[in-house]
Amino acid sequence: MKKEEKIKIGISVGDLNGIGTEVILKTFKDPRMLELCTPIIFGSTKILSFQKKHFNIQTNFHGIPSADKAQHGKINVVNIWRESINIEYGKSSPEAGKFAVESFVQATNALKEGMIDILVTAPINKHNVQSEDFKFPGHTDYLGQTLEGDSLMLMVNDSLRVGLLTDHVAVKDVSAAITPELIKKKVAVIYHTLQQDFGISKPKIAVLGINPHVGDNGVIGVEDDEVLKPTLEKIKNSGKLVFGPYAADSFFASSNYKNFDAILAAYHDQGLIPFKTLSFGQGVNFTAGLNKIRTSPDHGTAYEIAGKNEADPNSFKEAVFTGIQIFKNRNMYNEIAKNPLKKQPGKI
Ligand SMILES: NC(=O)c1ccc[n+]([C@@H]2O[C@H](COP(=O)([O-])OP(=O)(O)OC[C@H]3O[C@@H](n4cnc5c(N)ncnc54)[C@H](O)[C@@H]3O)[C@@H](O)[C@H]2O)c1
Ligand SMILES: N[C@H](C(=O)O)[C@H](O)COP(=O)(O)O
C-alpha cells in the first residue's frame, strides 16, 4: 500500500486518569502499526509526553494543529489543549471528564468531515463526562445522535458477535423499550452490518428471550409472547434467517451460539456478560448501523490499575484492526453494490 493510501485512524484519549493513554501508547510503540495505518490522536503532545515518560515508552509524536495536517509514518497528535493538565491516575474528576468529552467531540467532528476514516475511542467514565452540554451515557448514544443511521452496539471478536436490542438502558426500563419497531430496526441493522461490514451474504441471527426461560408461556412475564415472538415471526416470514427467541441462560453454555453469525441480546448485561467472559481482552465494541465507523476496546477506565503499567493493550489493538477490516469490507461492499453484475440476456 502506498503511504498516501493509508487508512487514517482518529483516536480519542478517553479519561486521562484511566488506562486509555497507556493502551494507546503501548499499541503504537510497535512500528509495524504505522505501516498499517496513520494514527491521529486528539489530545496534546504535552500530555502524551508526560505519559510516555511515566510508562517509559519510546515513541515520538508529531504535533499538528488539525487532522488534515497529519503525516503518514508518524504518530500524529492534534493539539486540542495547550494548558497543563494534572494527571491523577485512578481518580475520577470533573476535569478528566471534560477533557475526555473534548477529545471525543473533536475526533467525531473530524470523522464527520472525512478528515479521518475511522474513530477508535479510549474509555471514558460515564459519570464524570456528564455536563450541561453532554448528557449521554456513552459514546454509542452520542454517535447515534450525531452521525447518520440507527446505531447498534455490537461486540465482536474473531468468532462471536453479540448485538443489543437495548444498550445503556436501566433494567427497570428495558421491558417498555422493547417494542416491535425497535426489534425490527435492530434486526435490520444487525442483518445489514453482517452483510456490509463482515461480508456474510446470508447471515444467520439468533435472538435471545427477554424473560427467564422466554417467559415459560406467560408464567414469568408476557413480553416474549406478546411482543418478541410475533415480531420475530413477521421478520422470519420476510425471508431473513432469524431464529429464536432462545432461553438466554443456557444459550452460551450449550455452545449453540457457534451456529450463528450474530446474536441479538435483549439488554446490556444479558449480552455483555457472556461476551466479556468468553473474550475479555480480545473483544471490540463496534458501533454498527451508522454512516461512519467507530470501534473501541471491550474494557473501561480500569482506575484500579491506572498508572501502574499493568494495562493490557490487546483489546485496543484489536479495535484498530477491526476498524480497518470493517472499513475495507464496507468499501468493497459499496463498490460492488454500485456496479452490480448485469443480468445476461437469455440467462437465468
Ligand atoms: N468504551 C468505554 O468508554 C467504556 C467501556 C466499558 C466501561 N466503561 C466505563 O469504565 C468505568 C469502569 O468500568 P468497569 O470497572 O465496569 O470496567 P473496566 O473494564 O474498567 O474494569 C473491569 C476489570 O477489568 C480490568 N481491566 C480492564 N481493562 C483492562 C486492561 N486493558 N488490562 C488489564 N486489566 C483490565 C480492571 O482492572 C477491572 O478489574 C465505568 O465508568 C464504565 O462506565 C467505559
Ligand atoms: N457497553 C460498553 C461496554 O461495556 O463495553 C460500554 O458501556 C461502552 O459504551 P460506549 O461505547 O457507548 O461508550
XYZ file of C-alpha atoms and ligand atoms in Angstrom:
405
model
C 0.000 0.000 0.000
C 1.327 3.451 -0.904
C 1.931 5.860 2.001
C -0.774 8.270 0.903
C -3.383 5.490 0.772
C -3.035 4.529 4.432
C -6.197 4.480 6.477
C -6.439 7.381 8.929
C -7.390 6.298 12.428
C -8.656 9.092 14.668
C -8.228 8.339 18.368
C -9.931 9.990 21.317
C -7.896 9.725 24.529
C -10.739 8.952 26.951
C -10.345 9.546 30.680
C -6.766 10.746 31.216
C -6.775 9.302 34.759
C -7.655 5.840 33.443
C -5.723 3.363 31.278
C -6.666 4.915 27.896
C -3.413 6.687 27.012
C -1.389 3.724 28.292
C -3.083 1.295 25.882
C -2.834 3.819 23.019
C 0.908 4.274 23.562
C 1.529 0.550 24.001
C -0.350 -0.099 20.753
C 1.553 2.408 18.645
C 5.013 1.816 20.097
C 5.141 -1.103 17.636
C 6.497 0.494 14.414
C 4.576 -2.024 12.287
C 1.358 -0.265 13.270
C 2.455 2.742 11.205
C 2.773 0.527 8.126
C -0.883 -0.392 8.567
C -2.453 2.972 9.304
C -1.884 6.612 10.185
C -2.860 7.364 13.801
C -4.203 10.806 14.664
C -4.643 11.287 18.405
C -6.901 14.092 19.654
C -5.180 15.371 22.802
C -1.898 17.171 23.357
C 1.771 16.374 22.830
C 2.439 17.691 26.350
C 0.096 15.158 27.953
C 1.292 12.299 25.809
C 4.935 13.108 26.513
C 4.177 13.047 30.240
C 2.503 9.620 29.864
C 5.273 8.306 27.620
C 7.863 9.208 30.273
C 5.730 7.731 33.038
C 5.416 4.386 31.244
C 8.921 4.527 29.795
C 7.676 4.039 26.236
C 9.977 5.115 23.416
C 7.874 6.869 20.769
C 7.937 10.215 19.036
C 4.900 12.385 18.368
C 4.164 14.749 15.553
C 2.160 17.707 16.888
C -0.317 19.182 14.403
C -2.980 21.917 14.627
C -5.684 19.913 12.815
C -6.264 16.409 11.487
C -5.840 17.392 7.840
C -2.159 18.146 8.568
C -1.442 14.543 9.583
C 1.630 12.881 8.110
C 1.949 9.225 7.236
C 4.580 7.215 9.082
C 4.152 9.323 12.234
C 2.085 9.252 15.393
C 0.152 12.462 14.838
C -1.252 14.389 17.771
C -3.805 17.135 17.180
C -3.052 19.669 19.900
C -6.544 20.443 21.121
C -5.249 21.665 24.515
C -2.306 23.924 25.242
C -2.793 24.136 29.017
C -1.123 21.879 31.561
C -3.349 19.096 32.791
C -2.901 17.410 36.113
C -2.918 13.624 35.749
C -4.191 11.831 38.860
C -4.197 8.147 37.991
C -7.162 6.246 39.331
C -9.179 9.303 40.302
C -12.497 10.338 38.800
C -12.515 14.113 38.346
C -14.679 16.654 36.505
C -11.544 17.846 34.611
C -10.816 14.346 33.321
C -14.453 14.110 32.194
C -14.283 17.480 30.441
C -11.093 16.606 28.540
C -12.464 13.170 27.607
C -15.532 14.778 26.058
C -13.493 17.443 24.217
C -11.245 14.811 22.678
C -14.217 12.639 21.679
C -16.276 15.510 20.230
C -13.365 16.875 18.191
C -12.491 13.421 16.889
C -16.143 12.850 15.942
C -16.198 16.160 14.069
C -13.115 15.085 12.127
C -14.855 11.781 11.352
C -17.944 13.588 10.098
C -15.852 15.869 7.920
C -13.908 12.954 6.421
C -10.539 14.039 7.886
C -10.234 10.601 9.484
C -11.562 7.279 8.149
C -12.268 5.503 11.421
C -12.707 6.578 15.025
C -11.245 4.444 17.809
C -12.204 5.651 21.270
C -10.332 5.056 24.527
C -12.622 4.526 27.538
C -14.488 7.275 29.345
C -16.061 7.319 32.778
C -19.805 7.686 32.201
C -20.292 9.624 35.427
C -17.674 12.378 35.145
C -18.402 13.187 31.474
C -21.907 14.416 32.293
C -22.462 18.168 31.871
C -24.996 20.652 30.541
C -23.529 20.127 27.065
C -23.008 16.374 27.221
C -25.821 14.259 28.603
C -25.071 10.883 27.055
C -24.479 7.600 28.883
C -21.817 6.563 26.384
C -20.103 7.013 23.035
C -22.736 4.919 21.223
C -25.551 7.222 22.286
C -23.725 10.405 21.245
C -22.712 8.943 17.888
C -26.272 7.717 17.301
C -27.445 11.325 17.576
C -24.549 12.918 15.744
C -23.995 10.654 12.754
C -26.428 9.274 10.167
C -28.210 5.943 10.661
C -29.537 3.814 13.515
C -26.829 2.794 15.962
C -26.416 -0.718 17.317
C -23.917 -1.740 19.979
C -22.189 -4.792 18.555
C -19.441 -6.591 20.459
C -17.191 -8.567 18.134
C -14.237 -10.904 18.153
C -12.977 -13.426 15.612
C -15.702 -15.963 16.314
C -18.506 -14.191 18.166
C -20.727 -11.160 17.546
C -23.227 -10.003 20.126
C -25.556 -7.078 19.437
C -28.011 -5.435 21.819
C -31.693 -4.631 21.438
C -31.368 -2.136 24.291
C -27.937 -0.880 25.363
C -27.471 1.839 28.001
C -30.955 1.351 29.410
C -31.693 0.813 33.121
C -33.098 -2.644 33.823
C -36.407 -1.175 35.048
C -36.927 0.438 31.621
C -35.884 -2.476 29.406
C -39.293 -4.076 29.016
C -41.014 -0.860 27.883
C -38.166 -0.060 25.470
C -38.551 -3.341 23.573
C -41.277 -2.549 21.050
C -41.990 -4.204 17.674
C -40.468 -1.131 15.961
C -37.252 -1.400 17.971
C -36.938 -5.142 17.299
C -37.468 -4.649 13.538
C -34.963 -1.776 13.458
C -32.236 -3.622 15.377
C -32.666 -6.821 13.357
C -32.443 -4.795 10.138
C -29.242 -3.094 11.339
C -27.521 -6.284 12.502
C -28.515 -8.042 9.270
C -27.147 -5.228 7.114
C -23.920 -4.811 9.078
C -23.221 -8.548 8.799
C -23.532 -8.232 5.028
C -21.836 -4.870 4.553
C -19.169 -4.876 7.261
C -18.448 -8.587 7.745
C -19.018 -9.926 4.219
C -21.691 -12.505 5.167
C -24.211 -12.625 2.328
C -26.981 -14.613 4.080
C -26.499 -14.061 7.811
C -27.980 -16.317 10.485
C -29.049 -14.405 13.565
C -30.148 -15.767 16.944
C -32.349 -13.652 19.206
C -32.410 -14.195 22.987
C -35.606 -14.083 25.032
C -36.362 -11.210 27.373
C -37.626 -13.094 30.422
C -36.178 -16.134 32.182
C -36.921 -19.228 30.049
C -38.511 -16.969 27.412
C -41.341 -16.353 29.876
C -42.420 -20.040 30.093
C -45.687 -19.336 28.228
C -46.522 -16.281 30.272
C -45.714 -17.703 33.716
C -42.660 -15.415 34.052
C -43.598 -12.296 32.084
C -45.607 -11.708 28.941
C -43.187 -9.661 26.800
C -41.779 -12.636 24.913
C -45.220 -13.952 23.935
C -46.856 -10.607 23.271
C -44.041 -8.600 21.648
C -40.899 -10.526 20.757
C -42.301 -13.768 19.272
C -44.936 -12.203 16.967
C -42.441 -9.613 15.706
C -39.807 -12.259 15.025
C -42.430 -14.353 13.193
C -43.046 -11.447 10.809
C -39.320 -10.956 10.267
C -38.816 -14.691 9.627
C -41.655 -14.649 7.092
C -39.850 -11.864 5.213
C -37.092 -14.368 4.391
C -34.394 -13.377 6.870
C -32.639 -16.226 8.678
C -33.587 -15.110 12.147
C -34.009 -17.732 14.890
C -35.351 -17.741 18.420
C -36.137 -16.409 20.868
C -33.824 -18.707 22.791
C -33.625 -19.011 26.571
C -30.626 -16.811 27.364
C -29.314 -18.657 30.431
C -28.129 -21.795 28.651
C -27.593 -20.389 25.175
C -23.859 -19.794 25.553
C -23.265 -22.758 27.869
C -24.670 -25.140 25.252
C -22.386 -23.719 22.539
C -25.486 -23.089 20.449
C -24.033 -19.623 19.823
C -21.460 -21.148 17.477
C -24.236 -21.905 14.960
C -24.961 -18.225 14.270
C -23.234 -15.260 12.646
C -24.538 -12.967 15.362
C -26.642 -12.997 18.498
C -29.055 -10.263 19.449
C -29.455 -9.965 23.221
C -32.360 -8.161 24.852
C -30.342 -5.953 27.192
C -26.791 -4.892 28.092
C -25.711 -7.450 30.677
C -27.549 -10.343 29.038
C -25.256 -9.941 26.034
C -22.105 -8.452 27.504
C -21.597 -10.871 30.401
C -21.205 -13.911 28.123
C -19.283 -11.878 25.539
C -16.751 -10.465 28.000
C -16.466 -13.784 29.847
C -15.624 -15.567 26.622
C -13.341 -12.936 25.153
C -12.251 -10.162 27.555
C -9.073 -8.621 26.216
C -9.750 -9.783 22.647
C -13.156 -8.176 22.119
C -14.091 -4.982 20.336
C -17.087 -2.714 20.759
C -18.256 -1.650 17.295
C -20.967 0.960 16.778
C -22.804 -0.573 13.836
C -25.564 0.956 11.735
C -24.026 4.396 11.196
C -22.556 6.044 8.127
C -19.133 6.156 9.833
C -17.083 3.533 11.647
C -16.278 3.650 15.340
C -14.668 0.914 17.417
C -13.333 0.747 20.956
C -11.761 -1.797 23.297
C -14.020 -4.038 25.394
C -12.916 -2.526 28.696
C -13.395 0.623 30.723
C -11.161 3.088 32.553
C -9.821 0.434 34.990
C -8.875 3.069 37.582
C -7.507 0.466 39.983
C -4.602 -0.350 37.664
C -4.214 3.090 36.035
C -0.643 4.424 36.058
C 0.766 1.062 37.183
C 1.898 -0.123 33.759
C -0.338 -3.201 34.070
C -2.914 -2.482 31.345
C -3.108 -4.981 28.502
C -3.295 -3.118 25.155
C -4.582 -6.107 23.182
C -8.234 -5.106 23.023
C -7.301 -1.572 21.900
C -5.063 -3.057 19.197
C -7.938 -5.315 18.129
C -10.194 -2.245 17.962
C -7.765 -0.716 15.448
C -7.514 -3.943 13.394
C -11.283 -4.495 13.422
C -11.958 -0.898 12.395
C -9.579 -1.271 9.444
C -11.142 -4.576 8.373
C -14.660 -3.137 8.551
C -13.555 -0.055 6.591
C -12.154 -2.260 3.813
C -15.185 -4.599 3.792
C -17.600 -1.681 3.673
C -15.762 -0.016 0.791
C -15.743 -3.270 -1.155
C -19.443 -3.890 -0.441
C -20.373 -0.384 -1.567
C -18.243 -0.720 -4.692
C -19.995 -3.986 -5.636
C -23.436 -2.563 -4.812
C -22.697 0.434 -7.061
C -21.872 -1.774 -10.046
C -23.951 -4.951 -9.733
C -23.364 -7.694 -12.282
C -25.787 -7.137 -15.150
C -28.186 -9.974 -15.914
C -27.123 -11.612 -19.168
C -29.921 -11.714 -21.749
C -31.305 -15.233 -22.106
C -29.615 -16.407 -18.893
C -31.451 -17.164 -15.682
N -15.845 2.281 25.943
C -15.955 2.878 27.126
O -15.841 4.089 27.211
C -16.223 2.059 28.365
C -16.386 0.662 28.305
C -16.639 -0.031 29.480
C -16.716 0.644 30.690
N -16.545 1.999 30.703
C -16.539 2.777 31.948
O -15.336 2.482 32.657
C -15.571 2.615 34.065
C -15.086 1.368 34.796
O -15.865 0.261 34.376
P -15.728 -1.224 34.908
O -14.963 -1.222 36.192
O -17.056 -1.818 34.862
O -14.894 -1.983 33.790
P -13.353 -1.984 33.432
O -13.263 -2.636 32.097
O -12.752 -0.650 33.558
O -12.665 -2.946 34.516
C -13.099 -4.272 34.751
C -11.924 -5.122 35.269
O -11.034 -5.427 34.208
C -9.707 -4.923 34.461
N -9.211 -4.385 33.196
C -9.921 -3.582 32.342
N -9.181 -3.302 31.269
C -8.001 -3.911 31.425
C -6.816 -3.987 30.632
N -6.711 -3.372 29.439
N -5.771 -4.703 31.096
C -5.867 -5.338 32.281
N -6.967 -5.322 33.073
C -8.012 -4.610 32.645
C -9.904 -3.853 35.525
O -8.713 -3.651 36.266
C -11.066 -4.417 36.318
O -10.592 -5.393 37.214
C -17.073 2.882 34.219
O -17.267 4.253 34.366
C -17.670 2.415 32.894
O -18.834 3.073 32.548
C -16.297 2.709 29.572
N -21.269 -1.191 26.867
C -19.896 -0.882 26.728
C -19.061 -1.902 27.405
O -19.454 -2.320 28.465
O -18.013 -2.220 26.895
C -19.586 0.427 27.386
O -20.636 0.796 28.197
C -19.184 1.468 26.423
O -20.225 2.046 25.761
P -19.927 3.160 24.704
O -19.079 2.502 23.675
O -21.242 3.552 24.208
O -19.234 4.252 25.413
